Coordinates of N, CA and C and ligand atoms in Angstrom, one line a residue:
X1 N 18.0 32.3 -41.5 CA 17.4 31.9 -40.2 C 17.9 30.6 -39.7
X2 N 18.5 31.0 -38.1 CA 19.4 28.9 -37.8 C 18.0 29.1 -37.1
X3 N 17.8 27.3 -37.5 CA 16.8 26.3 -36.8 C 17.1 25.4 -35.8
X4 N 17.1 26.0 -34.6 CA 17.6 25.4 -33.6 C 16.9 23.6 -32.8
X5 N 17.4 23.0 -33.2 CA 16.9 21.2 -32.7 C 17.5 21.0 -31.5
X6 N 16.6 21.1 -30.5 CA 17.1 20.8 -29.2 C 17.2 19.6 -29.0
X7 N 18.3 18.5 -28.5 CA 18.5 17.4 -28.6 C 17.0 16.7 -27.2
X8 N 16.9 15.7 -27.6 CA 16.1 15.0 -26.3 C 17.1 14.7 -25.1
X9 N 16.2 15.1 -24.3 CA 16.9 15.1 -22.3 C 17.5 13.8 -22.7
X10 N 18.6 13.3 -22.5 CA 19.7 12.3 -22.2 C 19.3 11.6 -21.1
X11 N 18.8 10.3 -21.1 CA 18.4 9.5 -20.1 C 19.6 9.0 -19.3
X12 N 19.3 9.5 -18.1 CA 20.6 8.8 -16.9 C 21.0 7.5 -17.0
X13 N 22.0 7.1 -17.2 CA 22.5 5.6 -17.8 C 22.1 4.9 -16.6
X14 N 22.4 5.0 -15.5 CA 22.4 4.4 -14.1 C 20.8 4.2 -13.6
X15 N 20.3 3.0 -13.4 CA 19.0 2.7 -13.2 C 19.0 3.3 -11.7
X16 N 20.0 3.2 -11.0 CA 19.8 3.6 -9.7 C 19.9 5.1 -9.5
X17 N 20.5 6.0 -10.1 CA 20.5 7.2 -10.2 C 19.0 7.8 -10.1
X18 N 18.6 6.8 -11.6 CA 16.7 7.3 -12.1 C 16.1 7.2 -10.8
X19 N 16.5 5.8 -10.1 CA 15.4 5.8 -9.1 C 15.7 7.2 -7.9
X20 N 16.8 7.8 -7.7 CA 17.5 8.2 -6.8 C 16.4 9.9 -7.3
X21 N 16.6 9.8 -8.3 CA 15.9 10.9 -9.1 C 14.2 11.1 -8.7
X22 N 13.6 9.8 -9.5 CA 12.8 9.4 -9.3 C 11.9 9.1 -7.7
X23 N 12.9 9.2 -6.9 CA 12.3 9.3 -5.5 C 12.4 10.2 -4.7
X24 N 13.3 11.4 -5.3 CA 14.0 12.6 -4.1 C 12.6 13.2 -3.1
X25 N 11.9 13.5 -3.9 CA 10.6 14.3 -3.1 C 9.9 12.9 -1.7
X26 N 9.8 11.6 -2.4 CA 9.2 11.0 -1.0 C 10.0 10.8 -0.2
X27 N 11.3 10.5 -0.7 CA 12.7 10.3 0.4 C 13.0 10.9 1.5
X28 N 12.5 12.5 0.7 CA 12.8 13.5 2.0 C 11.6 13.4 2.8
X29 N 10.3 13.3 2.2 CA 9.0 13.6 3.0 C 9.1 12.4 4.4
X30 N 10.1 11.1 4.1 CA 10.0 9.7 4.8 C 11.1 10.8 5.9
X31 N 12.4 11.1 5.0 CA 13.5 11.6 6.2 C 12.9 12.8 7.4
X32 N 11.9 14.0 6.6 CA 11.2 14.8 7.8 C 10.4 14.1 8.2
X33 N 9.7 13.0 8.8 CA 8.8 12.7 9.4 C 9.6 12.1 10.6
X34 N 10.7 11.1 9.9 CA 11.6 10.3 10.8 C 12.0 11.4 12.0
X35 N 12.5 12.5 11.5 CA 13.7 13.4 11.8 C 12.6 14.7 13.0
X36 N 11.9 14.5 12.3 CA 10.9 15.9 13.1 C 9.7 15.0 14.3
X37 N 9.7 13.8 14.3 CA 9.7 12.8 15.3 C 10.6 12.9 16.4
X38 N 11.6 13.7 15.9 CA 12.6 13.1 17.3 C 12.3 11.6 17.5
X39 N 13.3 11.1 16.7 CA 13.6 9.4 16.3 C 14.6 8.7 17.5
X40 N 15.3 9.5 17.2 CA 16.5 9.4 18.1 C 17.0 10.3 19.8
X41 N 15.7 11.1 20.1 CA 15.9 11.7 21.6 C 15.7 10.8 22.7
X42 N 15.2 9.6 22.7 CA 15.4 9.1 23.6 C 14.4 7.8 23.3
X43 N 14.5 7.1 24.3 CA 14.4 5.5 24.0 C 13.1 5.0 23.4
X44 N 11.8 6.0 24.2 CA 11.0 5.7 23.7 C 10.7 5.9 22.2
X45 N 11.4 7.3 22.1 CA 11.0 8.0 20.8 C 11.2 7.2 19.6
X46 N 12.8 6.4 20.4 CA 13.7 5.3 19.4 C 13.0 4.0 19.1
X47 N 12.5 3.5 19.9 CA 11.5 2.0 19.8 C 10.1 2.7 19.0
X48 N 9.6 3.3 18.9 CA 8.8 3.6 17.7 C 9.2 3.4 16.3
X49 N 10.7 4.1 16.1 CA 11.7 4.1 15.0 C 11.8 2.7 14.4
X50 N 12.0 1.6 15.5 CA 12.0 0.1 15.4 C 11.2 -0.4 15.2
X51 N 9.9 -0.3 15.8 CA 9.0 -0.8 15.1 C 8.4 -0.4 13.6
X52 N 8.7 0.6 13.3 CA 8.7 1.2 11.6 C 9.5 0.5 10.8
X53 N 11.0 0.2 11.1 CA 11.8 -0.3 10.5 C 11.5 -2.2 10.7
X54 N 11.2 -2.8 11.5 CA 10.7 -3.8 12.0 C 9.5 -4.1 10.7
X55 N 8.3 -3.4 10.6 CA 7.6 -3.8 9.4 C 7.5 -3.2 8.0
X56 N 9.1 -2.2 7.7 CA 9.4 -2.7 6.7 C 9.9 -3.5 6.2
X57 N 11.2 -3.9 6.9 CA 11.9 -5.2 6.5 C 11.4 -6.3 6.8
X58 N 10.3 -6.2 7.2 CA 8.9 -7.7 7.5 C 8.3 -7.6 5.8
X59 N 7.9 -6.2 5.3 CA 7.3 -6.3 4.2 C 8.3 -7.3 3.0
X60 N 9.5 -6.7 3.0 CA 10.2 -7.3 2.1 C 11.3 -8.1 2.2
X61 N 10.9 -8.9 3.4 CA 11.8 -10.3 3.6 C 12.4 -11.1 2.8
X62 N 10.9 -11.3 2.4 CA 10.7 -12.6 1.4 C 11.5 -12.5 -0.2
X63 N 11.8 -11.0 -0.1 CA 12.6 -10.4 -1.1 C 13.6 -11.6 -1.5
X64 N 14.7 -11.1 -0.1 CA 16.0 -11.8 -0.2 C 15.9 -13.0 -0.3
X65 N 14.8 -14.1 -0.1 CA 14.7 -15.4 -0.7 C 14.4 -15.8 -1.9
X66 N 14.1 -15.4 -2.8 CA 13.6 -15.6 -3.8 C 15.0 -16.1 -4.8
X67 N 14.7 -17.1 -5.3 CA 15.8 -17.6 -5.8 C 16.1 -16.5 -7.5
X68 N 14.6 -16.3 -8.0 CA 14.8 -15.1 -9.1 C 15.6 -14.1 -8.7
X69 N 15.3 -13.7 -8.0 CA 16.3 -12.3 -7.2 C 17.8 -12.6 -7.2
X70 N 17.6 -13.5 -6.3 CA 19.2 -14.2 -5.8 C 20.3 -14.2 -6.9
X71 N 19.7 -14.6 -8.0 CA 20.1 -14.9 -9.3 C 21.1 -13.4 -9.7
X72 N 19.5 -12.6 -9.7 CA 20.8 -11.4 -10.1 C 21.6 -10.5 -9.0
X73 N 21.5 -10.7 -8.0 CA 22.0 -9.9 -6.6 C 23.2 -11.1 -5.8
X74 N 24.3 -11.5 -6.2 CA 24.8 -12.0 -5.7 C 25.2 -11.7 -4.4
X75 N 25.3 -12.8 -2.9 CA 25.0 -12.2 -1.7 C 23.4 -11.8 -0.8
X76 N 22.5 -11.5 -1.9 CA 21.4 -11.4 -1.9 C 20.8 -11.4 -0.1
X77 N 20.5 -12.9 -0.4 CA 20.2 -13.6 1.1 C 21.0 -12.6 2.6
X78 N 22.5 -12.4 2.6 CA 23.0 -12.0 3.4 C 22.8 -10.5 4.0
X79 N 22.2 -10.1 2.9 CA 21.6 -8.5 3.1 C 20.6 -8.5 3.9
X80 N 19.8 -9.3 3.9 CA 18.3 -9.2 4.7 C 18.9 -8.7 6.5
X81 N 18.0 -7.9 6.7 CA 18.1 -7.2 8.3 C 17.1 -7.2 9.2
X82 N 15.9 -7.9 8.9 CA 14.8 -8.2 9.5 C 15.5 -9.0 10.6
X83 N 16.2 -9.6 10.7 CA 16.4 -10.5 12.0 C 17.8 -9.5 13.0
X84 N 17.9 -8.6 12.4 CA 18.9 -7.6 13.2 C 17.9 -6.5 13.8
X85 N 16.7 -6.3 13.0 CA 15.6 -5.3 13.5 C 15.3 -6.3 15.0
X86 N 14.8 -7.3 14.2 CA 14.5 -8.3 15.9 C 15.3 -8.4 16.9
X87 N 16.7 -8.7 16.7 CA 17.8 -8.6 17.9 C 18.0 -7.4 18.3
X88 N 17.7 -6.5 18.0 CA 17.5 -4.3 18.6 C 16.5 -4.3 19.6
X89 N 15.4 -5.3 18.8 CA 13.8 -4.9 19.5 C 14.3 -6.2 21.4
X90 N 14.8 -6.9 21.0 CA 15.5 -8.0 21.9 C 16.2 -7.2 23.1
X91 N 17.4 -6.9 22.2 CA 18.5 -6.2 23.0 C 17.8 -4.6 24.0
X92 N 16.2 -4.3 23.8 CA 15.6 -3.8 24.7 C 14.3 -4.1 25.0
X93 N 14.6 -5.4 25.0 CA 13.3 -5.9 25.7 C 11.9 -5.7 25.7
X94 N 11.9 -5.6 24.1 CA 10.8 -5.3 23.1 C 9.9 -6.7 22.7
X95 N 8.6 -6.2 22.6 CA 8.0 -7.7 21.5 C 8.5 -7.2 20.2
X96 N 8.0 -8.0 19.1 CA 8.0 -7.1 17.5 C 6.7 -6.5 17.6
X97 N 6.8 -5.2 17.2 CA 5.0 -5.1 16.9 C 4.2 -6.3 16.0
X98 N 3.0 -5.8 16.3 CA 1.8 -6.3 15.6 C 2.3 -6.4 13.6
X99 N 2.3 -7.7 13.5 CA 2.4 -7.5 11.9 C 1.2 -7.5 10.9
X100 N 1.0 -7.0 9.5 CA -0.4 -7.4 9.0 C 0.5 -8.3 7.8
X101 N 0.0 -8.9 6.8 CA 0.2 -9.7 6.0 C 1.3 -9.0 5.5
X102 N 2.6 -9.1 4.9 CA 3.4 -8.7 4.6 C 3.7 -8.2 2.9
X103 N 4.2 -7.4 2.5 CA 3.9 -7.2 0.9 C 4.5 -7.8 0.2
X104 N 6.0 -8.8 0.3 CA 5.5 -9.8 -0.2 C 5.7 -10.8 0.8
X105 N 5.1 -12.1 0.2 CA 4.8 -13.3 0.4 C 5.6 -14.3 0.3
X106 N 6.6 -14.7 1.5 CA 7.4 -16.0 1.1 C 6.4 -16.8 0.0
X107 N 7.5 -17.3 -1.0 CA 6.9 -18.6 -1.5 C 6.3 -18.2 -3.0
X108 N 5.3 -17.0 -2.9 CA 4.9 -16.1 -3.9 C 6.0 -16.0 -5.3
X109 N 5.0 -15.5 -6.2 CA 5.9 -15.3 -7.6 C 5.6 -14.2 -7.6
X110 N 7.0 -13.3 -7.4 CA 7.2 -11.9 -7.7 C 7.7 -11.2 -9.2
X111 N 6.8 -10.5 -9.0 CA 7.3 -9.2 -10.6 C 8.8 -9.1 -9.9
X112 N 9.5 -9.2 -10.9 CA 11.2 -8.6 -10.7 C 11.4 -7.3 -11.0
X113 N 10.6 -7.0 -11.9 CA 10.9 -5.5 -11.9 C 10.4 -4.6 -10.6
X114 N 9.3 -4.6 -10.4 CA 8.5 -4.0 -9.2 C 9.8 -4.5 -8.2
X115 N 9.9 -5.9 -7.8 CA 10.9 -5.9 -6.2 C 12.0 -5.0 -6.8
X116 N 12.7 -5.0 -7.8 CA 13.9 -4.2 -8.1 C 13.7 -2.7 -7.2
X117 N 12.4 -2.4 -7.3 CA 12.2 -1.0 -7.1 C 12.4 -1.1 -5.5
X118 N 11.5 -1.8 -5.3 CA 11.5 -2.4 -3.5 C 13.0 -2.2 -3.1
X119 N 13.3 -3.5 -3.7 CA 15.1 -3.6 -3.2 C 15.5 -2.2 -2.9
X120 N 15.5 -1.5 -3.8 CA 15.9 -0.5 -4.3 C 15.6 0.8 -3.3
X121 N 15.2 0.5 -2.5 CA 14.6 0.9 -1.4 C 15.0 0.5 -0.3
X122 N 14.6 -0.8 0.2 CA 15.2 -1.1 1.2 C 17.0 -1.2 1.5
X123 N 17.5 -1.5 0.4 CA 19.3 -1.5 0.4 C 19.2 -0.2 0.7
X124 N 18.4 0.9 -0.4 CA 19.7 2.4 -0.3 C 18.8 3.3 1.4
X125 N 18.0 2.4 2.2 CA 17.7 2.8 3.3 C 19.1 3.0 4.5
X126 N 20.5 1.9 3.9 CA 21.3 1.9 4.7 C 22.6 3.2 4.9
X127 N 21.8 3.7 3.6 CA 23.1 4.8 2.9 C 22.1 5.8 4.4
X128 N 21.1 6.1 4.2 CA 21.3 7.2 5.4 C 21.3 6.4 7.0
X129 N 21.8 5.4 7.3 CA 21.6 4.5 8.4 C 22.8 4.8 9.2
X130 N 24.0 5.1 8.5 CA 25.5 5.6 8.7 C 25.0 6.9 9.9
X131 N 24.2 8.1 8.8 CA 24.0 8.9 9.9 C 22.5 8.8 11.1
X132 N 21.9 7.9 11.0 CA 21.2 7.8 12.1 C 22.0 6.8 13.3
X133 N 22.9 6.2 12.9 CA 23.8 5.5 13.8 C 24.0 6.5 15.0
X134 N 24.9 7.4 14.1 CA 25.7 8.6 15.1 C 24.7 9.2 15.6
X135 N 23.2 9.1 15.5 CA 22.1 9.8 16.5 C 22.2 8.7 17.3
X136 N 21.7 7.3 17.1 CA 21.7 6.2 18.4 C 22.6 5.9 19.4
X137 N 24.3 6.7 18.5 CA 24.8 6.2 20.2 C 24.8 7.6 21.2
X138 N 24.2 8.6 20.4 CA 24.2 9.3 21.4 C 22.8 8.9 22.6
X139 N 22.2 8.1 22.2 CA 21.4 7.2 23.4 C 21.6 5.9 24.1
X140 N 23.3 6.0 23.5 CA 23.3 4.6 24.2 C 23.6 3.2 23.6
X141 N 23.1 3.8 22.4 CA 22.9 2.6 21.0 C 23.8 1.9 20.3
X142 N 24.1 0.9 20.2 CA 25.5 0.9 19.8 C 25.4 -0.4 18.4
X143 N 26.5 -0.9 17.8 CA 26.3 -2.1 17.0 C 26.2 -3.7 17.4
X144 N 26.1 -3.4 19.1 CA 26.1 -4.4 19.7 C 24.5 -4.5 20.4
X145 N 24.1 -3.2 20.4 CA 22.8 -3.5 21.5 C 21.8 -2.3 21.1
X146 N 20.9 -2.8 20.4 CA 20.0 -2.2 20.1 C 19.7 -1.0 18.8
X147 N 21.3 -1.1 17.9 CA 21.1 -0.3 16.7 C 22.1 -1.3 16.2
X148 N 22.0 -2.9 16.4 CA 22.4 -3.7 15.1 C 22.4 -3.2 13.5
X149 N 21.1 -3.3 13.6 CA 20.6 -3.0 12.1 C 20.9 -1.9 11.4
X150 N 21.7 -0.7 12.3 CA 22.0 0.5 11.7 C 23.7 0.4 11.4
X151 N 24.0 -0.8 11.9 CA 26.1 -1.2 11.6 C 26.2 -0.8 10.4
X152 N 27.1 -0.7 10.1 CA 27.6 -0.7 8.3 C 27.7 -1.9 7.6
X153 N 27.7 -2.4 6.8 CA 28.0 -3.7 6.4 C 29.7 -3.8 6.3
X154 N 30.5 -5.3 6.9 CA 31.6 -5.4 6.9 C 32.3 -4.8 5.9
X155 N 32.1 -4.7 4.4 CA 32.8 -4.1 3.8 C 33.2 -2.2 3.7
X156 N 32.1 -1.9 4.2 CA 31.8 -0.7 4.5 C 30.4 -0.2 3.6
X157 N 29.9 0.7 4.2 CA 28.6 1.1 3.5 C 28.5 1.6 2.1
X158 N 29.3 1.9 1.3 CA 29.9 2.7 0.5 C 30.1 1.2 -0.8
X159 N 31.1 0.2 -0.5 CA 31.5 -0.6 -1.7 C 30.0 -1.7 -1.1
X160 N 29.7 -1.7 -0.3 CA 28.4 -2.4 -0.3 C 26.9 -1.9 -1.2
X161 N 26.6 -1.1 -0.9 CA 25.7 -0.1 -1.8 C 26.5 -0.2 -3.7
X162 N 27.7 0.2 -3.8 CA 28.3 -0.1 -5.2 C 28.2 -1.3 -5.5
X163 N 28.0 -2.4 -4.7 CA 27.8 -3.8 -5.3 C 26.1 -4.0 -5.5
X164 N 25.5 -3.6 -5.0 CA 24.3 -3.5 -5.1 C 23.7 -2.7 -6.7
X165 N 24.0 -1.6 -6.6 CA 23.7 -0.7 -7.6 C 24.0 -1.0 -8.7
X166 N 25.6 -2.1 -8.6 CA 25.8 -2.6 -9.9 C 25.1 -3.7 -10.5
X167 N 24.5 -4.4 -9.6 CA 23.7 -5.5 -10.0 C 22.8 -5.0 -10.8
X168 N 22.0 -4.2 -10.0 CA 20.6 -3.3 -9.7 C 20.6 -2.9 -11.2
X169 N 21.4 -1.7 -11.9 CA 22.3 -1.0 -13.5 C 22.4 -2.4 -14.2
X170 N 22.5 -3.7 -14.1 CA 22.9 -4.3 -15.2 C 21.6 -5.6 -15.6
X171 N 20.6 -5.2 -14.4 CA 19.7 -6.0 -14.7 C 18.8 -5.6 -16.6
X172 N 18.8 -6.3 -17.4 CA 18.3 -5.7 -18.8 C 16.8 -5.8 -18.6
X173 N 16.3 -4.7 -19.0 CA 14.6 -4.2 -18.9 C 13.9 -4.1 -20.7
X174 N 12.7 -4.0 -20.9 CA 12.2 -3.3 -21.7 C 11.1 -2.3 -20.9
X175 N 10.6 -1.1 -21.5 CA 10.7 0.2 -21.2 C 9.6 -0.1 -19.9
X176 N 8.5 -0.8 -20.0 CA 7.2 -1.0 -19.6 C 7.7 -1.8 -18.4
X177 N 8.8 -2.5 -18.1 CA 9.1 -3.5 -16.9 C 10.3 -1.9 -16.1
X178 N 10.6 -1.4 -17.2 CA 11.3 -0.2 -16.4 C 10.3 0.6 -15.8
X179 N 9.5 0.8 -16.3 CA 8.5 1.8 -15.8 C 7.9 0.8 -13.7
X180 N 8.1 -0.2 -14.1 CA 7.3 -0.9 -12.8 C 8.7 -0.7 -12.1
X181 N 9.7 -0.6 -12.3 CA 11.0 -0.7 -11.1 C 10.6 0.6 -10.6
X182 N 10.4 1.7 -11.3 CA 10.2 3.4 -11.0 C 8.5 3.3 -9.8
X183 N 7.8 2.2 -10.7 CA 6.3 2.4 -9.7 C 6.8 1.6 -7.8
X184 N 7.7 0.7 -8.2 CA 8.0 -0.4 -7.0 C 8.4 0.7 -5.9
X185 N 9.7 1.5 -6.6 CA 10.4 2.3 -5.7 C 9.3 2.9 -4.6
X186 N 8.5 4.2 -5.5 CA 7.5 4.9 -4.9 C 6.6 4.4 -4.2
X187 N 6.1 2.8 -4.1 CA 5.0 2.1 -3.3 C 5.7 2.0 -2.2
X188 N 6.9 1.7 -2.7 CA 8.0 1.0 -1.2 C 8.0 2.5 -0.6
X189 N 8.8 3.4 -0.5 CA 8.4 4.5 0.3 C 7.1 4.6 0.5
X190 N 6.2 5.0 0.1 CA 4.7 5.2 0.2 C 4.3 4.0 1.5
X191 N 5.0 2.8 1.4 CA 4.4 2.1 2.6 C 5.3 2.7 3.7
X192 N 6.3 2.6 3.6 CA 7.4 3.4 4.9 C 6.7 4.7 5.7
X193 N 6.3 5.4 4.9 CA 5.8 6.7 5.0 C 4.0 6.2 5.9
X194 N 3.5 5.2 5.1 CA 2.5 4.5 5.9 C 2.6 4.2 7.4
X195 N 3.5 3.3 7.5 CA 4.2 2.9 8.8 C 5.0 3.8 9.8
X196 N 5.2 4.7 9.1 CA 5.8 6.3 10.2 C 4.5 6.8 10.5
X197 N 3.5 7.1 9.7 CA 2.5 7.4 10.1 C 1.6 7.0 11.1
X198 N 1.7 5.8 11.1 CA 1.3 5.3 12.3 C 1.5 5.2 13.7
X199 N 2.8 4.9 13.3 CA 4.2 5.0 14.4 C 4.3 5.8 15.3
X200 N 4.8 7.0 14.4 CA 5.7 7.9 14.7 C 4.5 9.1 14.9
X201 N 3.6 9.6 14.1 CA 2.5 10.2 13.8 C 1.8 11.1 15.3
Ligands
HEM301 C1 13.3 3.9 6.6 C2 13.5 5.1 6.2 C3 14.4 5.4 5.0 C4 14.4 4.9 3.8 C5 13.6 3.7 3.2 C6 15.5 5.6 3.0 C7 15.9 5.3 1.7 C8 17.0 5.7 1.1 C9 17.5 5.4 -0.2 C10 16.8 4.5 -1.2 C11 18.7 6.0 -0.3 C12 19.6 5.9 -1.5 C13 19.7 7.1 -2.4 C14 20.6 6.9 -3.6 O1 20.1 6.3 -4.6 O2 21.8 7.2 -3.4 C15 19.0 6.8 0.9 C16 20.1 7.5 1.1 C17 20.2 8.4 2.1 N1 19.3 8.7 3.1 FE1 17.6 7.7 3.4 N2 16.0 6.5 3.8 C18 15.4 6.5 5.0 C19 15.6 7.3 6.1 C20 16.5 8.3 6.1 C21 16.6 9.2 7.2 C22 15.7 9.3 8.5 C23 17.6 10.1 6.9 C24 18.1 11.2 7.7 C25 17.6 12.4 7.7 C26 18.1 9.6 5.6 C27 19.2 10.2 5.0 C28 19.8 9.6 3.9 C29 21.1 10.1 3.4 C30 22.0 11.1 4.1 C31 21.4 9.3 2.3 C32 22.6 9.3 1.5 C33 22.4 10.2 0.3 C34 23.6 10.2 -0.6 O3 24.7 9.7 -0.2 O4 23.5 10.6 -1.7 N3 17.4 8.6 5.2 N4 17.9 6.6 1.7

């Protein structure tokens, strides 16, 4: 009689992968809400979209200051896009919406593992931003006037995100501070999906 020993599931080396894993179901539930809104048919539809994006990247501003962060995200600071959400909402003669206290808190002492998750969220928001671009200029939208925030980053979207992810993969965890990068991810959507709801709803 062979005794067959099934090896244990092989953990995805790549922290960003897990999360990638780890978020596929809300990712999409965030992308049909965006997408089945008609986000992008027309202007009004589009300034709702802005103001969603407007108090996410209000939630986690405070991210990119944090000098802990900074530490391991070289560049850090220069990623933030809350002030390109503002010059969109500008470039159409928008207020910002109504903000409520934001999740996090300039100034505040942040769990790093939790914002990891956040980050982790808000950076790989730009990976589908490529194709909501090509919906905005079909309204008009462009990287000059009113879909800033959806540009590529100079390098390109692609080695930008790889600089990120590498950071993101070499930050060292134990299992319990991993477990909070996996909870961060899913809040951070969970509030997005909050804010579409409102929004867009
Ligand atoms: C503010 C809302 C959104 C957030 C927070 C968000 C978040 C993310 C994240 C974290 C990733 C990285 C996945 C990875 O690890 O590779 C990603 C990728 C992507 N997202 Fe979204 N997303 C949003 C809206 C959308 C919308 C509306 C669409 C379009 C239907 C979309 C389409 C994509 C695509 C095509 C990718 C690239 C997938 C790949 O190359 O593997 N996203 N997004």
């Amino acid at each position: 009689m062979t005794t067959t020993i099934s090896a244990p599931p092989q953990r995805e080396a790549s922290r960003a992968k897990r999360l990638k894993a780890r978020t596929h179901e809300v990712h999409e539930g965030v992308d049909r809400s965006i997408m089945s809104a008609a986000s992008f048919a027309n202007l009004e539809r589009y300034e709702r979209f802005l103001a969603v994006q407007y108090l996410f990247h209000h939630d986690v501003a405070a991210l990119y200051e944090d000098t802990g962060l900074q530490a391991l995200f070289p560049g850090l600071a220069a990623r933030q896009r809350l002030h390109l959400v503002a010059a969109d909402l500008t470039d159409l003669q928008l207020d910002p919406p109504q903000t409520m206290t934001p999740v996090f808190v300039s100034g505040d002492t942040v769990d790093i593992p939790t914002a990891l998750g956040w980050l982790y969220v808000a950076e790989g928001s730009n990976m589908g931003a490529a194709l909501l671009r090509k919906e905005a200029a079909k309204i008009g939208l462009s990287d000059d006037h009113g879909a800033r925030h959806l540009a590529p980053a100079p390098a390109g979207p692609a080695p930008h995100w790889r600089a990120f992810t590498a950071a993101l993969d070499s930050v060292t965890l134990d299992e319990t501070e991993e477990s909070r990068v996996g909870d961060g991810a899913i809040a951070a959507f969970a509030r997005v999906q909050d804010h579409v709801d409102a929004r867009l709803g």
